Coordinates of C-alpha atoms in Angstrom, one line a residue:
M1321 CA 40.5 -90.2 0.2
Q1322 CA 37.5 -91.6 -1.5
D1323 CA 36.1 -90.2 -4.7
K1324 CA 32.9 -88.0 -4.4
A1325 CA 31.0 -90.2 -6.8
T1326 CA 31.1 -93.0 -4.2
G1327 CA 31.4 -90.8 -1.1
S1328 CA 34.2 -88.9 0.6
R1329 CA 35.3 -88.0 4.0
A1330 CA 33.6 -84.9 5.2
S1331 CA 35.6 -81.7 5.1
T1332 CA 33.0 -79.2 6.3
L1333 CA 31.9 -81.4 9.2
T1334 CA 35.5 -82.2 10.1
A1335 CA 36.2 -78.5 10.6
E1336 CA 33.3 -78.5 13.1
E1337 CA 34.6 -81.5 15.1
H1338 CA 34.9 -79.5 18.4
K1339 CA 31.2 -78.6 18.2
L1340 CA 30.2 -82.2 17.4
L1341 CA 32.2 -83.4 20.5
A1342 CA 30.4 -80.9 22.7
C1343 CA 27.3 -83.1 22.7
V1344 CA 27.1 -85.1 25.9
H1345 CA 24.3 -87.4 24.5
C1346 CA 21.9 -86.6 27.5
G1347 CA 18.8 -86.6 25.3
L1348 CA 17.2 -83.5 26.8
C1349 CA 16.9 -82.2 23.2
L1350 CA 14.6 -85.0 22.0
E1351 CA 11.2 -83.8 23.4
A1352 CA 12.0 -80.3 22.1
C1353 CA 12.5 -81.6 18.6
P1354 CA 9.3 -81.5 16.4
T1355 CA 10.4 -84.3 14.1
Y1356 CA 11.4 -86.6 16.9
V1357 CA 8.1 -86.0 18.6
V1358 CA 6.2 -87.0 15.4
T1359 CA 8.3 -90.0 14.3
G1360 CA 9.9 -91.3 17.5
D1361 CA 13.0 -92.2 15.5
E1362 CA 16.3 -91.4 17.3
N1363 CA 17.8 -90.4 14.0
D1364 CA 15.1 -87.8 13.6
G1365 CA 16.3 -86.1 16.8
P1366 CA 19.3 -83.8 17.3
R1367 CA 21.3 -86.4 19.2
G1368 CA 20.8 -89.0 16.5
R1369 CA 21.7 -86.5 13.8
I1370 CA 24.8 -85.5 15.6
Y1371 CA 25.8 -89.1 15.8
L1372 CA 25.4 -89.3 12.0
M1373 CA 27.3 -86.1 11.4
R1374 CA 30.1 -87.3 13.7
A1375 CA 30.3 -90.7 11.9
V1376 CA 30.6 -88.8 8.6
A1377 CA 33.2 -86.4 10.0
E1378 CA 35.3 -89.4 11.3
G1379 CA 35.0 -91.3 8.0
R1380 CA 32.9 -94.1 9.5
L1381 CA 30.0 -93.2 7.2
L1382 CA 30.0 -91.8 3.7
N1383 CA 28.6 -88.4 3.1
T1384 CA 26.5 -90.0 0.3
S1385 CA 24.9 -92.4 2.7
A1386 CA 21.1 -92.6 2.3
T1387 CA 20.7 -92.7 6.1
F1388 CA 22.7 -89.5 6.5
E1389 CA 20.9 -87.7 3.7
R1390 CA 17.4 -88.8 4.8
H1391 CA 17.7 -87.7 8.4
I1392 CA 19.7 -84.5 7.8
D1393 CA 17.1 -83.5 5.2
R1394 CA 14.2 -84.2 7.6
C1395 CA 15.5 -81.7 10.2
L1396 CA 13.4 -78.5 10.3
G1397 CA 16.3 -76.4 11.5
C1398 CA 14.1 -74.8 14.1
R1399 CA 17.0 -74.8 16.7
A1400 CA 14.6 -75.5 19.6
C1401 CA 17.1 -78.1 20.8
E1402 CA 19.7 -75.4 21.4
Q1403 CA 17.5 -73.8 24.2
V1404 CA 17.4 -77.0 26.3
C1405 CA 20.9 -78.2 25.7
P1406 CA 23.0 -78.1 28.9
A1407 CA 26.2 -78.4 26.9
G1408 CA 25.4 -75.4 24.7
V1409 CA 25.8 -77.4 21.4
E1410 CA 25.5 -75.0 18.4
Y1411 CA 23.3 -77.3 16.5
G1412 CA 22.2 -74.8 13.9
Q1413 CA 25.8 -74.4 12.7
L1414 CA 26.3 -78.1 12.7
L1415 CA 23.2 -78.6 10.6
E1416 CA 24.4 -76.2 8.0
A1417 CA 27.8 -78.0 7.9
G1418 CA 26.0 -81.3 7.4
R1419 CA 23.9 -79.9 4.6
A1420 CA 27.0 -78.5 3.0
E1421 CA 28.2 -82.1 2.7
L1422 CA 25.0 -83.1 1.0
Y1423 CA 25.0 -80.1 -1.3
S1424 CA 28.4 -81.1 -2.6
T1425 CA 27.5 -84.7 -3.4
R1426 CA 23.8 -85.2 -4.2
R1427 CA 22.7 -85.4 -7.9
T1428 CA 18.9 -85.5 -8.1
I1429 CA 16.4 -83.6 -10.2
T1430 CA 15.2 -81.7 -7.1
S1431 CA 18.7 -80.7 -6.1
A1432 CA 19.5 -79.6 -9.7
I1433 CA 16.4 -77.3 -9.7
L1434 CA 17.4 -75.9 -6.3
R1435 CA 21.0 -75.3 -7.5
F1436 CA 19.7 -73.5 -10.5
L1437 CA 17.6 -71.2 -8.4
L1438 CA 20.3 -70.6 -5.9
L1439 CA 23.0 -69.9 -8.5
H1440 CA 21.0 -68.1 -11.3
I1441 CA 18.0 -66.4 -9.7
W1442 CA 18.4 -65.6 -6.0
P1443 CA 21.7 -63.7 -6.2
Y1444 CA 20.4 -61.4 -9.0
P1445 CA 17.9 -58.8 -7.7
E1446 CA 16.4 -58.0 -11.1
R1447 CA 15.7 -61.7 -11.9
L1448 CA 14.3 -62.2 -8.4
R1449 CA 12.0 -59.2 -8.7
F1450 CA 10.7 -60.5 -12.0
A1451 CA 10.1 -64.0 -10.5
F1452 CA 8.1 -62.4 -7.6
A1453 CA 6.3 -60.1 -9.9
V1454 CA 5.0 -63.1 -11.8
S1455 CA 4.1 -64.8 -8.5
R1456 CA 2.1 -61.7 -7.4
L1457 CA 0.3 -61.6 -10.8
V1458 CA -0.7 -65.2 -10.4
R1459 CA -1.9 -64.5 -6.9
D1460 CA -3.6 -61.1 -7.4
V1461 CA -5.6 -61.9 -10.6
G1462 CA -7.0 -64.9 -8.9
V1463 CA -5.2 -67.7 -10.8
A1464 CA -4.0 -69.4 -7.7
E1465 CA -7.4 -69.2 -6.0
L1466 CA -9.1 -70.6 -9.2
L1467 CA -6.8 -73.5 -9.4
L1468 CA -7.2 -74.3 -5.7
K1469 CA -11.0 -74.4 -6.2
S1470 CA -10.9 -76.4 -9.4
K1471 CA -8.8 -79.3 -8.0
L1472 CA -8.3 -80.6 -11.5
P1473 CA -7.5 -84.3 -11.4
G1474 CA -4.0 -85.1 -12.7
V1475 CA -3.1 -81.4 -12.6
I1476 CA -3.4 -80.4 -9.0
S1477 CA -1.2 -82.7 -7.0
K1478 CA -1.1 -82.4 -3.2
R1479 CA 2.2 -80.8 -3.3
F1480 CA 1.2 -78.3 -6.1
E1481 CA -2.0 -77.6 -4.2
F1482 CA -0.1 -76.7 -1.1
A1483 CA 2.3 -74.5 -3.1
L1484 CA -0.7 -72.6 -4.5
A1485 CA -2.1 -72.3 -1.0
L1486 CA 1.2 -70.9 0.2
L1487 CA 1.1 -68.2 -2.5
E1488 CA -2.6 -67.4 -1.9
S1489 CA -2.0 -67.1 1.8
S1490 CA 0.5 -64.3 1.2
R1491 CA -2.4 -62.1 0.2
S1492 CA -3.3 -59.5 2.8
K1493 CA -6.5 -60.0 4.8
T1494 CA -6.1 -57.1 7.3
A1495 CA -7.2 -53.5 7.2
S1496 CA -3.6 -52.5 6.7
E1497 CA -3.8 -53.6 3.0
A1498 CA -5.6 -50.4 2.1
S1499 CA -3.0 -48.4 4.0
A1500 CA -0.3 -50.2 2.2
R1501 CA -1.8 -49.4 -1.2
R1502 CA -2.0 -45.8 0.0
S1503 CA 1.7 -45.6 0.4
N1504 CA 3.6 -45.5 -3.0
D1505 CA 7.0 -45.3 -1.3
A1506 CA 8.2 -48.0 1.1
S1507 CA 10.2 -45.2 2.8
G1508 CA 6.9 -43.9 4.3
A1509 CA 8.3 -40.4 4.3
D1510 CA 4.9 -38.8 4.6
A1511 CA 3.4 -41.1 7.2
G1512 CA 2.9 -40.3 10.9
R1513 CA 2.0 -37.3 12.9
I1514 CA 5.0 -37.5 15.2
T1515 CA 7.8 -35.8 13.3
T1516 CA 10.4 -35.6 16.1
T1517 CA 13.1 -38.0 15.1
K1518 CA 14.6 -39.8 18.2
T1519 CA 16.6 -42.4 16.3
S1520 CA 17.2 -43.9 12.9
G1521 CA 17.6 -47.3 11.4
M1522 CA 18.2 -49.1 8.1
L1523 CA 15.5 -51.5 7.0
F1524 CA 16.4 -55.0 5.6
T1525 CA 13.4 -55.6 3.3
G1526 CA 14.1 -59.2 2.4
C1527 CA 13.5 -60.9 -0.9
V1528 CA 10.3 -62.7 0.0
G1529 CA 9.4 -59.8 2.3
E1530 CA 9.6 -57.3 -0.5
G1531 CA 8.4 -59.7 -3.2
L1532 CA 5.2 -60.9 -1.5
F1533 CA 4.8 -58.9 1.7
A1534 CA 5.8 -55.3 0.7
R1535 CA 2.8 -54.2 2.9
V1536 CA 4.7 -55.4 6.0
N1537 CA 7.7 -53.3 5.1
E1538 CA 5.5 -50.3 4.6
A1539 CA 3.7 -50.9 7.8
T1540 CA 7.0 -51.3 9.6
T1541 CA 8.2 -47.9 8.3
R1542 CA 5.0 -46.1 9.2
V1543 CA 4.8 -47.5 12.7
L1544 CA 8.5 -46.8 13.5
K1545 CA 8.2 -43.2 12.2
A1546 CA 5.2 -42.7 14.4
N1547 CA 7.5 -43.7 17.3
G1548 CA 10.2 -41.3 16.2
C1549 CA 12.4 -43.6 14.2
H1550 CA 13.6 -42.5 10.8
V1551 CA 13.9 -45.5 8.5
R1552 CA 16.2 -45.7 5.4
V1553 CA 16.3 -48.5 2.9
P1554 CA 19.7 -49.2 1.4
P1555 CA 19.1 -49.9 -2.3
A1556 CA 22.1 -52.3 -2.9
Q1557 CA 20.9 -54.9 -0.4
V1558 CA 20.3 -58.5 -1.6
C1559 CA 18.8 -61.7 -0.2
C1560 CA 20.1 -62.5 3.3
G1561 CA 21.4 -65.9 2.2
A1562 CA 19.3 -68.1 4.5
L1563 CA 18.0 -70.2 1.7
H1564 CA 21.5 -70.9 0.5
A1565 CA 22.8 -71.7 4.0
H1566 CA 19.9 -74.0 4.8
A1567 CA 20.4 -75.8 1.5
G1568 CA 24.1 -76.3 2.2
D1569 CA 25.4 -73.7 -0.3
L1570 CA 27.6 -71.9 2.2
E1571 CA 29.8 -70.3 -0.4
G1572 CA 26.7 -68.8 -2.0
A1573 CA 25.5 -67.5 1.4
K1574 CA 28.9 -65.9 2.0
K1575 CA 28.8 -64.0 -1.3
L1576 CA 25.4 -62.6 -0.4
A1577 CA 26.5 -61.7 3.1
R1578 CA 29.5 -59.8 1.8
R1579 CA 27.2 -57.8 -0.5
N1580 CA 24.8 -56.9 2.3
I1581 CA 27.6 -55.9 4.7
E1582 CA 28.8 -53.5 2.0
A1583 CA 25.3 -52.2 1.3
F1584 CA 24.7 -51.4 5.0
E1585 CA 28.0 -49.9 5.9
A1586 CA 27.6 -46.2 6.5
A1587 CA 29.1 -43.4 8.4
D1588 CA 27.1 -44.3 11.4
S1589 CA 26.3 -47.5 13.2
S1590 CA 22.5 -47.3 13.2
P1591 CA 20.5 -50.5 13.8
I1592 CA 19.7 -52.8 10.9
I1593 CA 16.0 -53.5 11.3
T1594 CA 14.3 -56.7 10.2
N1595 CA 10.7 -57.8 10.3
A1596 CA 11.3 -61.4 9.2
G1597 CA 12.6 -63.9 11.8
G1598 CA 14.3 -66.0 9.2
C1599 CA 16.2 -63.1 7.7
G1600 CA 17.1 -61.7 11.1
A1601 CA 18.4 -65.1 12.4
M1602 CA 20.6 -65.3 9.3
L1603 CA 21.9 -61.7 9.6
V1604 CA 23.0 -62.2 13.2
T1605 CA 25.1 -65.1 12.2
Y1606 CA 27.1 -63.3 9.5
N1607 CA 29.9 -63.1 12.1
H1608 CA 30.0 -66.9 12.2
L1609 CA 29.5 -67.4 8.5
L1610 CA 32.5 -65.1 7.6
D1611 CA 34.7 -66.1 10.5
G1612 CA 38.2 -66.3 9.3
D1613 CA 37.5 -64.1 6.2
E1614 CA 40.5 -61.7 6.2
L1615 CA 38.5 -58.8 4.6
F1616 CA 35.1 -59.3 6.1
S1617 CA 35.4 -61.1 9.5
E1618 CA 35.6 -57.9 11.6
R1619 CA 33.1 -56.1 9.4
A1620 CA 30.7 -59.1 9.9
E1621 CA 31.0 -58.9 13.7
K1622 CA 30.0 -55.2 13.6
F1623 CA 27.2 -55.9 11.1
S1624 CA 25.7 -58.7 13.2
A1625 CA 25.8 -56.6 16.4
R1626 CA 23.6 -54.0 14.7
V1627 CA 20.7 -56.3 13.7
R1628 CA 17.4 -55.7 15.5
D1629 CA 13.9 -57.1 15.0
V1630 CA 11.3 -54.4 14.5
S1631 CA 9.8 -55.3 17.9
Q1632 CA 13.1 -54.5 19.6
M1633 CA 13.2 -51.1 17.9
F1634 CA 9.6 -50.6 18.9
E1635 CA 10.4 -51.5 22.6
A1636 CA 13.4 -49.1 22.6
G1637 CA 11.2 -46.3 21.3
K1638 CA 8.6 -46.5 24.1
P1639 CA 5.6 -47.4 21.9
L1640 CA 2.5 -45.4 21.6
S1641 CA -0.7 -47.0 22.8
G1642 CA -3.5 -47.4 20.3
T1643 CA -7.1 -46.7 21.4
A1644 CA -9.1 -48.7 18.9
T1645 CA -10.8 -51.9 19.9
Q1646 CA -12.3 -54.8 17.9
D1647 CA -14.3 -57.9 18.5
R1648 CA -11.8 -60.3 16.8
V1649 CA -9.7 -62.5 19.1
V1650 CA -5.9 -62.4 18.4
T1651 CA -3.3 -65.0 19.2
Y1652 CA 0.5 -65.1 18.7
D1653 CA 2.8 -67.8 17.3
A1654 CA 6.5 -67.3 17.7
S1655 CA 8.7 -67.7 14.7
C1656 CA 11.4 -70.3 15.5
H1657 CA 14.1 -68.1 14.1
L1658 CA 12.8 -65.0 15.9
M1659 CA 12.7 -67.0 19.2
Y1660 CA 15.8 -69.1 18.9
G1661 CA 17.9 -67.1 16.5
Q1662 CA 17.3 -63.5 17.5
H1663 CA 15.8 -64.2 20.9
A1664 CA 13.1 -61.5 20.3
A1665 CA 9.8 -63.5 20.5
E1666 CA 8.9 -61.9 23.8
T1667 CA 9.5 -58.4 22.5
S1668 CA 7.2 -59.1 19.6
L1669 CA 4.5 -60.3 22.0
G1670 CA 5.1 -57.2 24.1
M1671 CA 4.6 -55.1 21.0
L1672 CA 1.1 -56.6 20.5
R1673 CA 0.3 -55.9 24.1
S1674 CA 0.9 -52.2 23.6
I1675 CA -2.5 -51.9 21.9
H1676 CA -6.0 -52.8 23.0
L1677 CA -7.1 -56.1 21.6
Q1678 CA -8.7 -59.3 22.7
F1679 CA -5.7 -61.6 23.1
T1680 CA -5.6 -65.3 23.9
P1681 CA -2.4 -67.3 24.4
L1682 CA -1.5 -70.1 22.0
K1683 CA -0.6 -73.4 23.5
E1684 CA 2.8 -74.6 22.3
Y1685 CA 3.5 -71.3 20.6
E1686 CA 7.2 -72.1 20.8
R1687 CA 6.8 -75.1 18.6
C1688 CA 7.7 -75.0 14.9
C1689 CA 4.9 -74.8 12.4
G1690 CA 6.7 -77.0 9.9
G1691 CA 7.4 -74.4 7.3
A1692 CA 11.2 -74.0 7.5
G1693 CA 11.8 -72.2 4.2
I1694 CA 10.9 -74.7 1.5
Y1695 CA 10.9 -77.7 3.8
N1696 CA 7.1 -77.8 3.4
L1697 CA 7.6 -78.6 -0.3
L1698 CA 10.6 -80.9 0.0
E1699 CA 9.3 -82.9 3.0
P1700 CA 5.5 -82.4 2.7
K1701 CA 4.5 -85.5 4.7
L1702 CA 6.5 -84.7 7.9
S1703 CA 5.9 -80.9 7.5
G1704 CA 2.1 -81.6 7.3
E1705 CA 2.2 -83.7 10.5
V1706 CA 4.0 -80.9 12.4
L1707 CA 1.6 -78.3 10.9
R1708 CA -1.5 -80.3 12.0
E1709 CA -0.4 -80.1 15.6
K1710 CA 0.0 -76.3 15.2
L1711 CA -3.4 -75.9 13.6
Q1712 CA -5.1 -77.9 16.4
C1713 CA -3.6 -75.5 18.9
V1714 CA -4.9 -72.6 16.9
K1715 CA -8.4 -74.1 16.9
D1716 CA -8.3 -74.7 20.6
S1717 CA -7.4 -71.1 21.2
G1718 CA -10.6 -69.9 19.5
A1719 CA -8.6 -67.1 17.8
D1720 CA -9.8 -65.3 14.6
I1721 CA -6.4 -63.8 13.9
L1722 CA -3.0 -65.3 14.3
A1723 CA 0.1 -63.0 14.3
T1724 CA 3.5 -64.3 13.6
G1725 CA 6.8 -62.5 12.8
N1726 CA 8.1 -64.4 9.7
P1727 CA 6.7 -64.5 6.2
G1728 CA 7.4 -68.2 5.8
C1729 CA 5.4 -68.9 9.0
Q1730 CA 2.6 -66.7 7.8
M1731 CA 2.3 -68.6 4.6
Q1732 CA 2.7 -72.1 6.2
I1733 CA 0.0 -71.5 8.8
G1734 CA -2.2 -69.6 6.4
A1735 CA -2.0 -72.3 3.7
G1736 CA -2.7 -75.0 6.3
A1737 CA -5.7 -73.2 7.7
M1738 CA -7.1 -72.5 4.2
L1739 CA -6.9 -76.1 3.1
A1740 CA -8.4 -77.2 6.4
G1741 CA -11.4 -74.9 5.9
M1742 CA -10.5 -72.7 9.0
K1743 CA -11.6 -69.1 9.1
L1744 CA -8.3 -67.7 10.2
E1745 CA -6.5 -64.5 9.3
V1746 CA -2.7 -64.7 9.5
C1747 CA -0.6 -61.6 9.6
H1748 CA 2.5 -59.9 11.0
P1749 CA 2.2 -58.3 14.4
I1750 CA 3.3 -55.0 12.9
E1751 CA 0.3 -55.1 10.6
L1752 CA -2.0 -55.1 13.6
I1753 CA -0.1 -52.2 15.2
D1754 CA -0.4 -50.4 11.9
E1755 CA -4.1 -51.0 11.7
Y1756 CA -4.7 -49.7 15.2
Y1757 CA -2.6 -46.6 14.6
Q1758 CA -4.7 -45.8 11.6
Q1759 CA -8.0 -46.3 13.5
A1760 CA -6.6 -44.2 16.4
G1761 CA -5.8 -41.3 14.0
L1762 CA -2.0 -41.4 14.6
Y1763 CA -1.2 -41.1 10.9
D1764 CA -1.8 -38.2 8.6
S1765 CA -4.7 -38.8 6.2

């Protein structure tokens, strides 16, 4: 076996050989792949990437190969290919295995920074809360906005500019912001006129969700309570592990998964509610992530089976209809992970249709926006090209408001619209429901 310094035969991919061999090379996945559509390069499509993974698994290509690294890195991980694959290839799991090979071998400044964050910040709630508190301060006192307007030469690079726009776009622009400020407790214990409890659930708040979008968690709790669902927030929960898994740090993701399973284990089997497509897609795969773990395999199966998007809870609770109307036009963009990971994009759309609004469909709403976690900062050129297509569809829709069920998508589309000079509000669907419930008088004052 070759030394890691010069490359080695893949161990993670070799373990997934049966999934690699499931690909029949039909090519139906290509037109569903955003990166292949943009570049036209076979290696930037699922079929080509599977060829590369298989070559590494079989020892015909080193896992330190520049070609392997380049094209695996350029994958958005949207999993749109899985929906059109006649062979049922579990591409998302293969991608994580491929990135695990890269994580174990690459030695760059960028990878060193990412390793530091994954190892020393993200697993520690106190450190993570501090990091997000600083980020909110930069956002809320106007530093990010000032820097964006200044465009100081030599200071504001394109990548840094987009990072600032991502942060600035996490700021609330809907009426629910005032309601969020009104609630001092994310449990929402005093919200809602309907007090009869029909069901209960446990809210997974998410690290980015609680750090930059706490208002969405608060709106989720208020709306669900108004529909008769009592919401609890387990205090010991941690990051879902999606960032670790997508970066290839599968061991780090497993450690976080075990902690979350323990945090959400209770006497009952109430649903685990998420309002972030990325988190939800990760939580439902804990059974795969911990497959073979003697202590957690069975517990992970039970955990994953309990995960529900907020829209699925909303649907189960027979939603109340709001009565307020507005002159703004709303459209909806499906989060890839909500659509292809949790299969709940249609229920999220149905939730929006439960209230009176001027709705217009978004062309290619099933296409990725190019955010994909921190992909927009690691692969800015390709991410930008994918985003431009999304923004053009938004322009063509004529919408004033775009609703999407994932914080990363909110920030990606919001940042792109901001830098493109578009007057577009981007929010979570539950924020619109919350706003209408307020206007309809369904909450206590």
